[in-house]
Amino acid sequence: MAEPETQTEPVVKKRSKRPLLIGVILALLAGGGGFYAMYSGMLDSFGHGESPRAQTDHAAPSQSRDIAFVPIDPLIISLGPGAANRHLRFSAQLEVNAAYEHDVALLLPRVMDVLNGYLRAVAMSDLEDPTALLRLRAQMLRRIQLVTGEGRVRDLLITEFVLS
């Protein structure tokens, strides 16, 4: 009689999960370390001298002496034909370097002309969008900086922006 053939299956070794587990743990540690380094400001010191927190702590007292505020007369702008007799009431102040306060004050008629022209050209839908004020402010500041000269106006502080 013939002996039954035994089928031998190749034995497959089960792969260890240890390298995968070690990789996941190292990735979590590296991510946590990176987050801590950014949050604490350790990485900011590699190219910029001090961390932003340290810069603001030291810069705040000296900046207050180097700046001045130049008020812009309030503007009332009639909006376009599709606005149904709506108006925009706008007032702001310019944050300027103290050395240029007088120069910027002399250029206020030009600044008001640029703002009036820009705000009249803006679409009503842009004015009604609550998130658009940041974009509008940046556009107005850029135009003001072109009129007054680079480095003279630091910021545009909008004190009133009312649609009526």
PDB file of C-alpha atoms in Angstrom:
ATOM      1  CA  MET A   1       0.000   0.000   0.000  1.00  0.00           C
ATOM      2  CA  ALA A   2       1.023   3.405  -0.696  1.00  0.00           C
ATOM      3  CA  GLU A   3       1.648   5.739   2.077  1.00  0.00           C
ATOM      4  CA  PRO A   4      -0.465   8.836   2.063  1.00  0.00           C
ATOM      5  CA  GLU A   5       1.468  11.844   0.935  1.00  0.00           C
ATOM      6  CA  THR A   6       1.647  14.464   3.540  1.00  0.00           C
ATOM      7  CA  GLN A   7       1.301  17.916   2.263  1.00  0.00           C
ATOM      8  CA  THR A   8       3.756  20.233   3.808  1.00  0.00           C
ATOM      9  CA  GLU A   9       2.868  23.842   3.640  1.00  0.00           C
ATOM     10  CA  PRO A  10       5.629  26.373   3.791  1.00  0.00           C
ATOM     11  CA  VAL A  11       5.784  27.934   7.204  1.00  0.00           C
ATOM     12  CA  VAL A  12       5.350  31.692   7.008  1.00  0.00           C
ATOM     13  CA  LYS A  13       6.966  33.564   9.822  1.00  0.00           C
ATOM     14  CA  LYS A  14       4.855  36.272  11.334  1.00  0.00           C
ATOM     15  CA  ARG A  15       6.490  39.678  11.010  1.00  0.00           C
ATOM     16  CA  SER A  16       7.267  41.521  14.188  1.00  0.00           C
ATOM     17  CA  LYS A  17       5.308  44.682  14.871  1.00  0.00           C
ATOM     18  CA  ARG A  18       8.065  46.080  17.011  1.00  0.00           C
ATOM     19  CA  PRO A  19       9.654  48.303  14.274  1.00  0.00           C
ATOM     20  CA  LEU A  20       6.257  49.779  13.442  1.00  0.00           C
ATOM     21  CA  LEU A  21       5.541  50.492  17.098  1.00  0.00           C
ATOM     22  CA  ILE A  22       8.957  52.088  17.591  1.00  0.00           C
ATOM     23  CA  GLY A  23       8.430  54.244  14.468  1.00  0.00           C
ATOM     24  CA  VAL A  24       5.046  55.486  15.691  1.00  0.00           C
ATOM     25  CA  ILE A  25       6.442  56.323  19.132  1.00  0.00           C
ATOM     26  CA  LEU A  26       9.407  58.210  17.634  1.00  0.00           C
ATOM     27  CA  ALA A  27       7.103  60.131  15.274  1.00  0.00           C
ATOM     28  CA  LEU A  28       4.878  61.181  18.189  1.00  0.00           C
ATOM     29  CA  LEU A  29       7.907  62.260  20.233  1.00  0.00           C
ATOM     30  CA  ALA A  30       9.342  64.245  17.312  1.00  0.00           C
ATOM     31  CA  GLY A  31       5.978  65.924  16.659  1.00  0.00           C
ATOM     32  CA  GLY A  32       5.545  66.798  20.320  1.00  0.00           C
ATOM     33  CA  GLY A  33       9.098  68.127  20.530  1.00  0.00           C
ATOM     34  CA  GLY A  34       8.604  70.227  17.398  1.00  0.00           C
ATOM     35  CA  PHE A  35       5.355  71.652  18.746  1.00  0.00           C
ATOM     36  CA  TYR A  36       6.998  72.540  22.051  1.00  0.00           C
ATOM     37  CA  ALA A  37       9.977  74.137  20.303  1.00  0.00           C
ATOM     38  CA  MET A  38       7.718  76.343  18.157  1.00  0.00           C
ATOM     39  CA  TYR A  39       5.328  77.176  20.994  1.00  0.00           C
ATOM     40  CA  SER A  40       8.108  78.145  23.389  1.00  0.00           C
ATOM     41  CA  GLY A  41       9.916  80.216  20.766  1.00  0.00           C
ATOM     42  CA  MET A  42      13.103  78.152  20.753  1.00  0.00           C
ATOM     43  CA  LEU A  43      13.221  77.874  16.952  1.00  0.00           C
ATOM     44  CA  ASP A  44      12.646  81.576  16.348  1.00  0.00           C
ATOM     45  CA  SER A  45      16.048  82.397  17.765  1.00  0.00           C
ATOM     46  CA  PHE A  46      17.932  80.591  14.972  1.00  0.00           C
ATOM     47  CA  GLY A  47      17.537  83.240  12.333  1.00  0.00           C
ATOM     48  CA  HIS A  48      16.044  86.278  13.937  1.00  0.00           C
ATOM     49  CA  GLY A  49      17.930  87.004  17.118  1.00  0.00           C
ATOM     50  CA  GLU A  50      15.122  86.809  19.651  1.00  0.00           C
ATOM     51  CA  SER A  51      11.771  85.109  19.872  1.00  0.00           C
ATOM     52  CA  PRO A  52       8.713  87.202  18.943  1.00  0.00           C
ATOM     53  CA  ARG A  53       7.629  87.261  22.576  1.00  0.00           C
ATOM     54  CA  ALA A  54      10.971  88.675  23.631  1.00  0.00           C
ATOM     55  CA  GLN A  55      10.879  91.213  20.810  1.00  0.00           C
ATOM     56  CA  THR A  56       7.453  92.498  21.781  1.00  0.00           C
ATOM     57  CA  ASP A  57       8.492  92.726  25.434  1.00  0.00           C
ATOM     58  CA  HIS A  58      11.502  94.882  24.570  1.00  0.00           C
ATOM     59  CA  ALA A  59       9.997  96.773  21.649  1.00  0.00           C
ATOM     60  CA  ALA A  60       6.774  97.996  23.239  1.00  0.00           C
ATOM     61  CA  PRO A  61       8.254 100.820  25.346  1.00  0.00           C
ATOM     62  CA  SER A  62      10.545 102.118  22.593  1.00  0.00           C
ATOM     63  CA  GLN A  63       7.842 101.956  19.915  1.00  0.00           C
ATOM     64  CA  SER A  64       5.495 104.147  21.925  1.00  0.00           C
ATOM     65  CA  ARG A  65       7.996 107.010  21.693  1.00  0.00           C
ATOM     66  CA  ASP A  66       8.613 106.543  17.962  1.00  0.00           C
ATOM     67  CA  ILE A  67       5.020 106.719  16.757  1.00  0.00           C
ATOM     68  CA  ALA A  68       2.364 109.345  16.336  1.00  0.00           C
ATOM     69  CA  PHE A  69      -1.239 109.211  15.187  1.00  0.00           C
ATOM     70  CA  VAL A  70      -2.527 111.459  12.447  1.00  0.00           C
ATOM     71  CA  PRO A  71      -6.344 111.617  12.328  1.00  0.00           C
ATOM     72  CA  ILE A  72      -8.101 111.469   8.978  1.00  0.00           C
ATOM     73  CA  ASP A  73     -11.192 113.635   8.713  1.00  0.00           C
ATOM     74  CA  PRO A  74     -14.390 111.547   8.565  1.00  0.00           C
ATOM     75  CA  LEU A  75     -15.513 110.659   5.039  1.00  0.00           C
ATOM     76  CA  ILE A  76     -19.097 110.104   3.941  1.00  0.00           C
ATOM     77  CA  ILE A  77     -19.106 108.237   0.659  1.00  0.00           C
ATOM     78  CA  SER A  78     -22.206 107.784  -1.456  1.00  0.00           C
ATOM     79  CA  LEU A  79     -22.160 104.273  -2.844  1.00  0.00           C
ATOM     80  CA  GLY A  80     -22.872 103.352  -6.453  1.00  0.00           C
ATOM     81  CA  PRO A  81     -26.219 103.266  -8.295  1.00  0.00           C
ATOM     82  CA  GLY A  82     -27.124  99.760  -7.109  1.00  0.00           C
ATOM     83  CA  ALA A  83     -26.799 100.776  -3.481  1.00  0.00           C
ATOM     84  CA  ALA A  84     -30.239 102.440  -3.174  1.00  0.00           C
ATOM     85  CA  ASN A  85     -29.067 105.751  -1.644  1.00  0.00           C
ATOM     86  CA  ARG A  86     -26.726 104.093   0.805  1.00  0.00           C
ATOM     87  CA  HIS A  87     -23.753 105.819   2.338  1.00  0.00           C
ATOM     88  CA  LEU A  88     -20.559 104.719   4.025  1.00  0.00           C
ATOM     89  CA  ARG A  89     -19.334 106.698   6.991  1.00  0.00           C
ATOM     90  CA  PHE A  90     -15.580 106.169   7.393  1.00  0.00           C
ATOM     91  CA  SER A  91     -13.020 107.591   9.784  1.00  0.00           C
ATOM     92  CA  ALA A  92      -9.539 106.435  10.657  1.00  0.00           C
ATOM     93  CA  GLN A  93      -6.147 107.395  12.008  1.00  0.00           C
ATOM     94  CA  LEU A  94      -2.734 106.809  10.542  1.00  0.00           C
ATOM     95  CA  GLU A  95      -0.014 105.347  12.718  1.00  0.00           C
ATOM     96  CA  VAL A  96       3.167 107.047  11.530  1.00  0.00           C
ATOM     97  CA  ASN A  97       6.784 107.264  12.531  1.00  0.00           C
ATOM     98  CA  ALA A  98       7.073 110.308  14.780  1.00  0.00           C
ATOM     99  CA  ALA A  99       9.739 111.861  12.567  1.00  0.00           C
ATOM    100  CA  TYR A 100       7.306 111.951   9.628  1.00  0.00           C
ATOM    101  CA  GLU A 101       4.183 113.164  11.455  1.00  0.00           C
ATOM    102  CA  HIS A 102       4.303 116.666   9.968  1.00  0.00           C
ATOM    103  CA  ASP A 103       5.065 115.376   6.442  1.00  0.00           C
ATOM    104  CA  VAL A 104       2.129 112.953   6.538  1.00  0.00           C
ATOM    105  CA  ALA A 105      -0.195 115.635   7.947  1.00  0.00           C
ATOM    106  CA  LEU A 106       0.683 117.848   4.974  1.00  0.00           C
ATOM    107  CA  LEU A 107      -0.290 115.032   2.592  1.00  0.00           C
ATOM    108  CA  LEU A 108      -3.704 114.389   4.181  1.00  0.00           C
ATOM    109  CA  PRO A 109      -5.677 115.931   1.289  1.00  0.00           C
ATOM    110  CA  ARG A 110      -4.025 113.447  -1.084  1.00  0.00           C
ATOM    111  CA  VAL A 111      -4.659 110.585   1.360  1.00  0.00           C
ATOM    112  CA  MET A 112      -8.338 111.503   1.603  1.00  0.00           C
ATOM    113  CA  ASP A 113      -8.573 111.707  -2.188  1.00  0.00           C
ATOM    114  CA  VAL A 114      -7.088 108.214  -2.575  1.00  0.00           C
ATOM    115  CA  LEU A 115      -9.394 106.764   0.091  1.00  0.00           C
ATOM    116  CA  ASN A 116     -12.468 108.459  -1.373  1.00  0.00           C
ATOM    117  CA  GLY A 117     -11.678 107.177  -4.867  1.00  0.00           C
ATOM    118  CA  TYR A 118     -10.970 103.647  -3.656  1.00  0.00           C
ATOM    119  CA  LEU A 119     -14.032 103.345  -1.415  1.00  0.00           C
ATOM    120  CA  ARG A 120     -16.354 104.659  -4.160  1.00  0.00           C
ATOM    121  CA  ALA A 121     -15.037 101.961  -6.515  1.00  0.00           C
ATOM    122  CA  VAL A 122     -15.553  99.062  -4.097  1.00  0.00           C
ATOM    123  CA  ALA A 123     -18.593  96.888  -4.826  1.00  0.00           C
ATOM    124  CA  MET A 124     -21.460  96.945  -2.345  1.00  0.00           C
ATOM    125  CA  SER A 125     -21.171  93.177  -1.810  1.00  0.00           C
ATOM    126  CA  ASP A 126     -17.561  93.669  -0.683  1.00  0.00           C
ATOM    127  CA  LEU A 127     -18.583  96.311   1.827  1.00  0.00           C
ATOM    128  CA  GLU A 128     -21.317  94.141   3.332  1.00  0.00           C
ATOM    129  CA  ASP A 129     -19.077  91.084   3.746  1.00  0.00           C
ATOM    130  CA  PRO A 130     -17.879  91.038   7.384  1.00  0.00           C
ATOM    131  CA  THR A 131     -14.586  89.374   6.463  1.00  0.00           C
ATOM    132  CA  ALA A 132     -13.775  91.936   3.764  1.00  0.00           C
ATOM    133  CA  LEU A 133     -12.765  94.706   6.171  1.00  0.00           C
ATOM    134  CA  LEU A 134      -9.321  93.178   6.651  1.00  0.00           C
ATOM    135  CA  ARG A 135      -8.730  93.039   2.890  1.00  0.00           C
ATOM    136  CA  LEU A 136     -10.113  96.563   2.377  1.00  0.00           C
ATOM    137  CA  ARG A 137      -7.897  97.880   5.167  1.00  0.00           C
ATOM    138  CA  ALA A 138      -4.812  96.322   3.580  1.00  0.00           C
ATOM    139  CA  GLN A 139      -5.698  97.810   0.193  1.00  0.00           C
ATOM    140  CA  MET A 140      -6.261 101.263   1.679  1.00  0.00           C
ATOM    141  CA  LEU A 141      -3.011 101.108   3.667  1.00  0.00           C
ATOM    142  CA  ARG A 142      -1.049 100.179   0.548  1.00  0.00           C
ATOM    143  CA  ARG A 143      -2.519 103.108  -1.362  1.00  0.00           C
ATOM    144  CA  ILE A 144      -1.764 105.484   1.523  1.00  0.00           C
ATOM    145  CA  GLN A 145       1.820 104.254   1.657  1.00  0.00           C
ATOM    146  CA  LEU A 146       2.199 104.948  -2.051  1.00  0.00           C
ATOM    147  CA  VAL A 147       0.998 108.519  -1.561  1.00  0.00           C
ATOM    148  CA  THR A 148       3.018 109.310   1.567  1.00  0.00           C
ATOM    149  CA  GLY A 149       6.187 107.410   0.722  1.00  0.00           C
ATOM    150  CA  GLU A 150       7.544 104.095   1.872  1.00  0.00           C
ATOM    151  CA  GLY A 151       8.305 103.749   5.590  1.00  0.00           C
ATOM    152  CA  ARG A 152       6.312 106.743   6.782  1.00  0.00           C
ATOM    153  CA  VAL A 153       2.914 105.201   7.588  1.00  0.00           C
ATOM    154  CA  ARG A 154       3.002 102.062   9.714  1.00  0.00           C
ATOM    155  CA  ASP A 155      -0.679 101.216   9.913  1.00  0.00           C
ATOM    156  CA  LEU A 156      -4.217 102.335   9.206  1.00  0.00           C
ATOM    157  CA  LEU A 157      -6.476 102.252  12.246  1.00  0.00           C
ATOM    158  CA  ILE A 158     -10.135 102.268  11.206  1.00  0.00           C
ATOM    159  CA  THR A 159     -12.212 103.932  13.903  1.00  0.00           C
ATOM    160  CA  GLU A 160     -15.544 104.035  12.057  1.00  0.00           C
ATOM    161  CA  PHE A 161     -16.897 101.979   9.160  1.00  0.00           C
ATOM    162  CA  VAL A 162     -20.674 102.261   9.069  1.00  0.00           C
ATOM    163  CA  LEU A 163     -23.063 101.568   6.190  1.00  0.00           C
ATOM    164  CA  SER A 164     -26.253 103.611   6.432  1.00  0.00           C
TER     165      SER A 164
END
